[in-house]
Short mmCIF file of C-alpha atoms and ligand atoms in Angstrom, two decimals:
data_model
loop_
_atom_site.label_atom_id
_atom_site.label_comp_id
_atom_site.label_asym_id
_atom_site.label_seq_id
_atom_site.Cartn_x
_atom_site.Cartn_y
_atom_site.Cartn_z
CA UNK K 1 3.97 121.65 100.98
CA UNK K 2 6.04 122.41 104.36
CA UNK K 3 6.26 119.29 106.81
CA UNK K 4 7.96 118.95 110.37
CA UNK K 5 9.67 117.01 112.28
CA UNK K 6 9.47 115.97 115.45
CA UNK K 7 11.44 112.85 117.64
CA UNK K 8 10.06 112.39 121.18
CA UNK K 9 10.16 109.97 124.21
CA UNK K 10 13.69 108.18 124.57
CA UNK K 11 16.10 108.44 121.92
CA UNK K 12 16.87 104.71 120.19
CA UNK K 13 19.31 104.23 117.69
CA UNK K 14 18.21 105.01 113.75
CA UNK K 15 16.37 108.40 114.78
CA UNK K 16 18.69 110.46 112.78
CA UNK K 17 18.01 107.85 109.85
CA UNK K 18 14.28 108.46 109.94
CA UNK K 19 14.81 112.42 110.02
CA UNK K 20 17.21 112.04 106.73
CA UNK K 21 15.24 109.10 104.82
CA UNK K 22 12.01 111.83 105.75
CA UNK K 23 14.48 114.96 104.70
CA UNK K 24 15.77 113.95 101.86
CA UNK K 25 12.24 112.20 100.24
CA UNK K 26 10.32 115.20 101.15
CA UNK K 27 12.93 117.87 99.35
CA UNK K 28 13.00 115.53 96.17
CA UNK K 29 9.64 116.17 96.04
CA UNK K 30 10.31 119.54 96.36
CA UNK K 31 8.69 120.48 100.03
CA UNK K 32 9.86 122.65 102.87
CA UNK K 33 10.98 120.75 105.52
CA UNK K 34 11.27 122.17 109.65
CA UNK K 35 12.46 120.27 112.16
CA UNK K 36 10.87 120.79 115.51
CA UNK K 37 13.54 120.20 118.38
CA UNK K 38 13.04 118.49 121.59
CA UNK K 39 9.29 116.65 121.04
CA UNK K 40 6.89 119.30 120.72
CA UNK K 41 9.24 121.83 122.71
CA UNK K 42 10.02 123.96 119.89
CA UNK K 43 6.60 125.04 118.80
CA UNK K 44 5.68 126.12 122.27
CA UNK K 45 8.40 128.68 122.55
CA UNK K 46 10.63 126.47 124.74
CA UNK K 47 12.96 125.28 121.65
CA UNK K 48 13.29 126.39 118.68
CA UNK K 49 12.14 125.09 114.71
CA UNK K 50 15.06 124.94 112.20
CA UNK K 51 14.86 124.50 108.73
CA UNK K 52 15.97 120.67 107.70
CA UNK K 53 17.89 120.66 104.24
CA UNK K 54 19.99 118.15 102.55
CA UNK K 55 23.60 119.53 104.20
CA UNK K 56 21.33 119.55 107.64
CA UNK K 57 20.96 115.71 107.09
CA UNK K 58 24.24 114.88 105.53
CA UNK K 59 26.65 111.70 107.15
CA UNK K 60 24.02 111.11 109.89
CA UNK K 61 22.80 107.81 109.10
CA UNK K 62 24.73 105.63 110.96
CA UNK K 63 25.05 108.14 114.27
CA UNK K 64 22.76 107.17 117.88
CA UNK K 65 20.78 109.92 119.05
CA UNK K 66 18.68 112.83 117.12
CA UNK K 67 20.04 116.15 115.47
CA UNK K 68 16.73 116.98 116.96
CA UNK K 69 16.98 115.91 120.31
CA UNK K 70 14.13 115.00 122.57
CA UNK K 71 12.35 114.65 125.53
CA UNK K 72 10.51 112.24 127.41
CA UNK K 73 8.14 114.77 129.39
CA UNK K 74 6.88 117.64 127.02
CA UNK K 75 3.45 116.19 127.09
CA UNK K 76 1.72 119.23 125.30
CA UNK K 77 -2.05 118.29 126.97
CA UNK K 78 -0.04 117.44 130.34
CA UNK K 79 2.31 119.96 130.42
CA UNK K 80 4.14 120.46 133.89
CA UNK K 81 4.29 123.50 135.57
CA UNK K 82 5.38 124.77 138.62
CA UNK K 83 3.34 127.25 140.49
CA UNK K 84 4.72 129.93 142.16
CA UNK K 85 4.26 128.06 145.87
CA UNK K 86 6.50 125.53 144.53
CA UNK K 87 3.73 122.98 143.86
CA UNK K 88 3.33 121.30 140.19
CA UNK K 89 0.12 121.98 138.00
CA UNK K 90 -0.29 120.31 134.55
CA UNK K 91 -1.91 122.26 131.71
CA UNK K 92 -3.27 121.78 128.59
CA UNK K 93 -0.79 123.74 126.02
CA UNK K 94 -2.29 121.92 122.64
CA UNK K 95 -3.76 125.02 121.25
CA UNK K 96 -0.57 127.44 121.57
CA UNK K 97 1.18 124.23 119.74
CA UNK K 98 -1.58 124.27 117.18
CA UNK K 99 -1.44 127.74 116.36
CA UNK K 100 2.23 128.37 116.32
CA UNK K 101 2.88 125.24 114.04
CA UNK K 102 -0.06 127.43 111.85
CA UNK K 103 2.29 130.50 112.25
CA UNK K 104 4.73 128.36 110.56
CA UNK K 105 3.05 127.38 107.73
CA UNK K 106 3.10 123.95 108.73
CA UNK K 107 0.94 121.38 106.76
CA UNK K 108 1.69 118.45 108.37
CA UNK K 109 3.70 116.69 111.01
CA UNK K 110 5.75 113.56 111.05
CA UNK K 111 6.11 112.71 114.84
CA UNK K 112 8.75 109.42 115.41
CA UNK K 113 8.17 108.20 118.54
CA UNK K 114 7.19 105.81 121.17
CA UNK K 115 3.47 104.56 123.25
CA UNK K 116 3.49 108.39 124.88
CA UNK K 117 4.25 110.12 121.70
CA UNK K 118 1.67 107.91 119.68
CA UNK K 119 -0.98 109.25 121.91
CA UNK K 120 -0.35 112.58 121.35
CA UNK K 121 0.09 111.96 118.01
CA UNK K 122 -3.52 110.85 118.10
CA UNK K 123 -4.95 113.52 120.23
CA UNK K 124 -3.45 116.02 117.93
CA UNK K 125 -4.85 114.51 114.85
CA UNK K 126 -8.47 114.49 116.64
CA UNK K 127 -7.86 118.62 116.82
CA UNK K 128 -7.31 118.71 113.19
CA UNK K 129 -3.67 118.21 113.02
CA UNK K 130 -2.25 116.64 109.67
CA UNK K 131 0.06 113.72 111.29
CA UNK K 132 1.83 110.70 110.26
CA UNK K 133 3.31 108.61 112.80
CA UNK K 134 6.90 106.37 112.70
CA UNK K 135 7.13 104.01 115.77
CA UNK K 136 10.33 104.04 117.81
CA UNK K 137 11.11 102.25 120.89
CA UNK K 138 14.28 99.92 121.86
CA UNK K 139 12.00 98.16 123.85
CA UNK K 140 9.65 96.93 120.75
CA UNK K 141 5.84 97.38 122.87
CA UNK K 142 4.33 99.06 120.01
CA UNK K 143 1.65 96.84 118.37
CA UNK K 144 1.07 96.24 114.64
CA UNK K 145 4.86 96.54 113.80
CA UNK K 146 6.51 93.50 113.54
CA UNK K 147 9.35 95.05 114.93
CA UNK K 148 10.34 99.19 115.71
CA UNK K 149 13.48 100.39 114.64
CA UNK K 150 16.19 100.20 117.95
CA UNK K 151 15.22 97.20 119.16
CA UNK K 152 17.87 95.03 117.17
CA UNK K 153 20.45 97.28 117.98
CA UNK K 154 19.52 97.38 121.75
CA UNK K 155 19.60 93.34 121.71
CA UNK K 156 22.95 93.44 119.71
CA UNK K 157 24.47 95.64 122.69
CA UNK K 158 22.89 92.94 125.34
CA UNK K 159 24.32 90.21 123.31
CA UNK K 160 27.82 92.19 123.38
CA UNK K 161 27.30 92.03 127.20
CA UNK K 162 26.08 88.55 128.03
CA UNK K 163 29.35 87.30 125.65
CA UNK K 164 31.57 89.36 127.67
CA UNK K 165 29.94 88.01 131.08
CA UNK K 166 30.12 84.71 130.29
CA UNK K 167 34.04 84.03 130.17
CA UNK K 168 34.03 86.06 133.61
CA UNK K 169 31.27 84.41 135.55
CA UNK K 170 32.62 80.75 134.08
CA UNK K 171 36.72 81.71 135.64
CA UNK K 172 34.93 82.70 139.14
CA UNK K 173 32.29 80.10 139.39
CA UNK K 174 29.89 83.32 139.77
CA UNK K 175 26.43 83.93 138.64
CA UNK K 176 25.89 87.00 137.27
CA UNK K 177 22.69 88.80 136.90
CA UNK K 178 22.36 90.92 134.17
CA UNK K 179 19.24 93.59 134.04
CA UNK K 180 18.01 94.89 130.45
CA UNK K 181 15.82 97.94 129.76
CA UNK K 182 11.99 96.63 128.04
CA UNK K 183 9.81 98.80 130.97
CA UNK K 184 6.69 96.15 131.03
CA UNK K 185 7.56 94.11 127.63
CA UNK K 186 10.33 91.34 127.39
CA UNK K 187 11.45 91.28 124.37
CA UNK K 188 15.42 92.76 125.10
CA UNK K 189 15.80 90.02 127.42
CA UNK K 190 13.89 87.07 125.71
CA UNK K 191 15.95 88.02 122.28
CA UNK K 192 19.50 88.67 123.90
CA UNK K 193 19.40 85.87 126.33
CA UNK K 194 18.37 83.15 123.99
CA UNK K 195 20.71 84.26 121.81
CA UNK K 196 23.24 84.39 124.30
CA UNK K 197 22.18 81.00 125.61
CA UNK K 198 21.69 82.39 129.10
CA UNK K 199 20.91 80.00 131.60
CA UNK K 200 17.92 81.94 133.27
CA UNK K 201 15.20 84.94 130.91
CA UNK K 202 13.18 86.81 133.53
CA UNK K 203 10.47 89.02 131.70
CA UNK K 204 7.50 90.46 132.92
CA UNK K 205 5.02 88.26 131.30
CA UNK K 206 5.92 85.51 133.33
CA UNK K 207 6.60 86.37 136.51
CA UNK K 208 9.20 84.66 138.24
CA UNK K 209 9.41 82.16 142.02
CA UNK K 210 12.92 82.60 143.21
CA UNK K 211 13.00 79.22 144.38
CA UNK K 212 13.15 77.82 140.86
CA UNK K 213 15.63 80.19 139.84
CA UNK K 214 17.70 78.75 142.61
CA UNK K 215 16.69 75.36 141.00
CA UNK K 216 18.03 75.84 138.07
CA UNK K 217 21.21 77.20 139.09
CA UNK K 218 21.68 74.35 141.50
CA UNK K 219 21.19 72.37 138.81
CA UNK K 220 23.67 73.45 136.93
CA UNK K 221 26.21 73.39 139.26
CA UNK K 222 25.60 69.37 140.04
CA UNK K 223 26.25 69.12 136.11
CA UNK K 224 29.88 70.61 136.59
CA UNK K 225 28.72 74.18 135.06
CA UNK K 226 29.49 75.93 138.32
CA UNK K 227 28.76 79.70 136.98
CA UNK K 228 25.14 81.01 135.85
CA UNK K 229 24.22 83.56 133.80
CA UNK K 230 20.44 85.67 134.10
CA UNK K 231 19.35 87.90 131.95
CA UNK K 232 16.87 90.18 133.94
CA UNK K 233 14.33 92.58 132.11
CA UNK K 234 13.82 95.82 134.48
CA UNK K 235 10.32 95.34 134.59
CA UNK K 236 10.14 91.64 135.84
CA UNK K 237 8.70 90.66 138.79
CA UNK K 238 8.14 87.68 141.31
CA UNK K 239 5.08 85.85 141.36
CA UNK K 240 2.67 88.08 143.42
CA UNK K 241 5.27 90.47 144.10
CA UNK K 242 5.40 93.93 142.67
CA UNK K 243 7.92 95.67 139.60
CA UNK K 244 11.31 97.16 141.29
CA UNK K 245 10.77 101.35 140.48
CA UNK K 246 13.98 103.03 141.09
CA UNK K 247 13.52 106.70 142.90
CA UNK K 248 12.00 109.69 141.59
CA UNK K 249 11.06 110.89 138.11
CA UNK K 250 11.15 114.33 136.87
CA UNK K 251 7.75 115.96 136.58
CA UNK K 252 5.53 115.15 133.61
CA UNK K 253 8.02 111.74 133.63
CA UNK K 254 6.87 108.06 133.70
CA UNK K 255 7.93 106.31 136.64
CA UNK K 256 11.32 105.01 136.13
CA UNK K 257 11.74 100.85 136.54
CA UNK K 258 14.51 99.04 137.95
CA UNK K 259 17.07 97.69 140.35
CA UNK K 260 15.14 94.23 140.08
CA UNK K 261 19.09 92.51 139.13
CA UNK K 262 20.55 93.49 142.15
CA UNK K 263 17.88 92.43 144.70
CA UNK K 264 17.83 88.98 142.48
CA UNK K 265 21.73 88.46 142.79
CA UNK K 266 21.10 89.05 146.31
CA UNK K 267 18.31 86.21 147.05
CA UNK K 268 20.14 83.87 144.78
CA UNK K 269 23.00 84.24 147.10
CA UNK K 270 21.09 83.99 150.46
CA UNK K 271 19.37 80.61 148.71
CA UNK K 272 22.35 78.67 147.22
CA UNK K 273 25.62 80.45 148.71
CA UNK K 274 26.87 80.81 145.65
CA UNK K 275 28.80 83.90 144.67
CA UNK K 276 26.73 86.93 142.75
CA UNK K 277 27.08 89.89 140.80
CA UNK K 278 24.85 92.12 138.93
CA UNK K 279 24.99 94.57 137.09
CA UNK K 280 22.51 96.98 135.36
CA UNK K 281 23.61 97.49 131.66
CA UNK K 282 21.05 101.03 131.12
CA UNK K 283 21.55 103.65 128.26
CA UNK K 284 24.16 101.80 126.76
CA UNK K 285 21.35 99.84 124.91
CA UNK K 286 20.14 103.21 123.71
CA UNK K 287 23.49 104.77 122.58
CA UNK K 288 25.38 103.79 119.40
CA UNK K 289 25.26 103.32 115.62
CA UNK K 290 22.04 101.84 114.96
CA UNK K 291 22.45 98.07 113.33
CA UNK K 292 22.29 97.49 109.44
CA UNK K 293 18.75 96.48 110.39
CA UNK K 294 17.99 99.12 112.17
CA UNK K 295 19.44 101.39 109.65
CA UNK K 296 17.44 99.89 107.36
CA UNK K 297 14.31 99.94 109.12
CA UNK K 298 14.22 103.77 109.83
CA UNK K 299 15.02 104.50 106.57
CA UNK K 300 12.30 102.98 105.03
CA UNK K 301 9.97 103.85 107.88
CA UNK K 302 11.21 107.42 107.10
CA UNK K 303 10.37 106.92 103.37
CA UNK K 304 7.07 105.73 103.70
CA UNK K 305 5.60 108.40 106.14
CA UNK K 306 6.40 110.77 102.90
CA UNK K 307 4.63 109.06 101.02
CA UNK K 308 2.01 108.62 103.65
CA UNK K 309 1.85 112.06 103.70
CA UNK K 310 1.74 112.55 99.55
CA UNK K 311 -1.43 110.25 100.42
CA UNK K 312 -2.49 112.27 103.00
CA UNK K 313 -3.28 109.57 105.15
CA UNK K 314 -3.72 111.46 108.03
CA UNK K 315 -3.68 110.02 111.68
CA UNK K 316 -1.59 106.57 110.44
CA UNK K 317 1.33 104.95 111.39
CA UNK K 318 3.59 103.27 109.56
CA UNK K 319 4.76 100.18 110.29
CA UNK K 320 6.20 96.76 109.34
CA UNK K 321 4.15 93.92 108.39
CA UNK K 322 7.06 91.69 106.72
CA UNK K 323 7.97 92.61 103.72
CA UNK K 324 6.72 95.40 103.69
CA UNK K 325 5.81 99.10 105.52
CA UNK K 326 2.24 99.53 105.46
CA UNK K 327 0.49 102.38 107.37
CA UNK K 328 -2.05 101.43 110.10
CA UNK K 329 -4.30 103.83 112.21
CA UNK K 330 -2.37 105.11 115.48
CA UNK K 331 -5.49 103.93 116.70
CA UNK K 332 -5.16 100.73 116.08
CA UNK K 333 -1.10 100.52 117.12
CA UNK K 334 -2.18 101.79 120.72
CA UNK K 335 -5.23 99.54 121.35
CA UNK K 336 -3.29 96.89 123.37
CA UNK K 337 0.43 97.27 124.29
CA UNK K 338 2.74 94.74 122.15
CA UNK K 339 4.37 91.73 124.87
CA UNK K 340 6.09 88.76 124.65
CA UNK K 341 3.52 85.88 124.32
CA UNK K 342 4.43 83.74 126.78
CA UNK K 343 3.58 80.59 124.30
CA UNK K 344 5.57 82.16 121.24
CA UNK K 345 8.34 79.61 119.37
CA UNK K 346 10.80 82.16 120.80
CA UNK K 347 9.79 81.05 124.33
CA UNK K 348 9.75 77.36 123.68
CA UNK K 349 12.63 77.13 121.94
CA UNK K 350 14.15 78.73 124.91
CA UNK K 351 12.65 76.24 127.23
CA UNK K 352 13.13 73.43 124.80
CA UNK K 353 17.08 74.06 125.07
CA UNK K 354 17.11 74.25 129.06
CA UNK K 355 16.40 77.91 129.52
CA UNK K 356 14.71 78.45 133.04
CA UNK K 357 12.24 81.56 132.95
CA UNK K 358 11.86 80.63 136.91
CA UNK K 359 8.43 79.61 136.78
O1 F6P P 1 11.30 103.16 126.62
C1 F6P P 1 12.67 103.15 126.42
C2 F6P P 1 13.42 103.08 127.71
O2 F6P P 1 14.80 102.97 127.42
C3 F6P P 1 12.95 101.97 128.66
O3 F6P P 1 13.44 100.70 128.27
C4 F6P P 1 13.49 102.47 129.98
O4 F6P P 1 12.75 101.99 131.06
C5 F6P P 1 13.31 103.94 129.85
O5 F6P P 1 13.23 104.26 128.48
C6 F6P P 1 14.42 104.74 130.48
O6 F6P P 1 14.10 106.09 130.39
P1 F6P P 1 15.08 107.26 130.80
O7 F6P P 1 15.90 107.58 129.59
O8 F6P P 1 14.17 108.37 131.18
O9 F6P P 1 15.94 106.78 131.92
#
């Protein structure tokens, strides 16, 4: 049996414990194992495919990142190129994947990744590829996993942040408005700020009126707490208003959200006069040693695609339905987008202990 490797989409902490949970289980069982870099780069001649062995995988467990890097626009059925008059074109390169991972003597493919890499996964499996599936994402959209591994590292780092802020904004009186990766879920801000008892969660499933942002804030000041703290997710928006996308994207790229902190600290000082700051806190929630969770997570999830693929359960994902990993068709994880339910205990607890979501 040879299997391969491949991480795509943004990187989130635990990758490389995935790749070595996957490495090592696969060799004990005595299989080849190739590691494809950069998503699906490496099988169509843009990367290369190295051979994974125990040394390849040894003292990674705990590092951010992937040995086998990645990409979030290698789309092999979308595959941008530019034409010689400058102009883009996207092509279908599936088949030259197909037949070089043949080449290789490939019999099946472990792809860890995200929503985008999912759906390749799936369209690749429909042309006869032999795929199992981990789910990645910091930002914790992927349905039928109770959680993906990154996520509780990526709300650790918030945390981190929100601490920090606090003692700052509370000497200068300031509010601060802090803005947290998620793209259209909630979940990094929702699970940092209530942690972090933040004093305002804005999250895309409930959109936000200024006004009552403003309320609370004036609120708190008239209660002697003079300094505010938000917690912004990049993809909230105000009520009838539109999601803040921050310039271009490479070709082949999603569009890339954000900048929503900065116009908020900006109303909230034209409302109440108060004194503002934001800041955007980005990759840092991708970078790092993954949590123990997190560590934990990925290296089961690594585990059991193995012996997902022992069962040759073809076209499945695994995924964590507490406690324990169980595989569930990619189908099935990509029918509807995971997002904070706006009802959840997580929410009214929130609310319950004066959290404004500004609605
Ligand atoms: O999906 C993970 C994520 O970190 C999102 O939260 C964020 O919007 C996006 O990726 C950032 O992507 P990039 O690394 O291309 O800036």
């Amino acid at each position: 049996m040879r299997i391969a490797i491949s991480t795509g989409g943004g990187d989130a902490p635990g990758l490389n414990a995935v790749i070595r949970a996957a490495v090592l289980s696969a060799i004990n069982r005595g299989w080849d194992v190739l590691g494809i870099k950069r998503g699906y780069a490496g099988l169509m001649g843009e990367d290369e495919v190295i051979p994974l062995t125990k040394d390849s995988v040894r003292g990674i467990a705990h590092l951010g990142g992937t040995i086998l890097r990645t990409t979030n626009r290698g789309n092999p059925f979308h595959y941008p190129i530019r034409r010689p008059d400058g102009s883009l074109e996207e092509i279908d390169r599936s088949d030259e994947l197909i037949e070089n991972a043949q080449k290789l003597g490939i019999d099946a493919i472990i792809t860890i990744g995200g929503d985008g890499s999912l759906a390749i996964a799936q369209q690749l499996c429909a042309k006869g590829v032999r795929i199992v599936a981990v789910p990645k994402t910091i930002d914790n959209d992927v349905s039928g996993t109770i959680t993906t591994f990154g996520f509780d590292t990526a709300v650790n780092t918030a945390l981190e942040a929100i601490d920090r802020l606090h003692t700052t904004a509370e000497s200068h009186d300031r509010v601060i408005v802090m803005e947290v990766m998620g793209r259209e879920a909630g979940f990094i801000a929702l699970h940092s700020g209530l942690a972090g008892t933040a004093d305002v969660i804005l999250i895309p499933e409930i959109p936000y009126d200024i006004e009552r942002v403003c309320d609370k804030i004036r609120a708190r000041d008239r209660a002697g707490r003079f300094f505010s703290i938000v917690v912004v997710a990049e993809g909230a928006y105000p009520r009838g208003g539109e999601v803040s996308i921050m310039g271009d994207s490479l070709p082949g790229q999603a569009k890339r959200v954000g900048g929503v902190a900065e116009s908020i600290a900006r109303q909230i000082h034209e409302i109440t006069s108060k004194e503002t700051r934001s800041l955007v806190l980005g990759h840092l929630q991708r970078g790092g040693m993954p949590t123990s969770y997190d560590r934990l997570l990925a290296t089961r999830f690594g585990g059991a695609a193995v012996r997902a693929i022992a069962e040759e359960r073809w076209g499945q994902m695994v995924a964590l339905q507490s406690p324990n990993i169980v595989t569930i068709p990619i189908e099935e994880a990509l029918r509807e987008p995971k997002r904070v339910d706006a009802s959840h205990d997580i929410v009214q607890t929130a609310r319950a202990t004066g959290i404004s979501f500004g609605d």
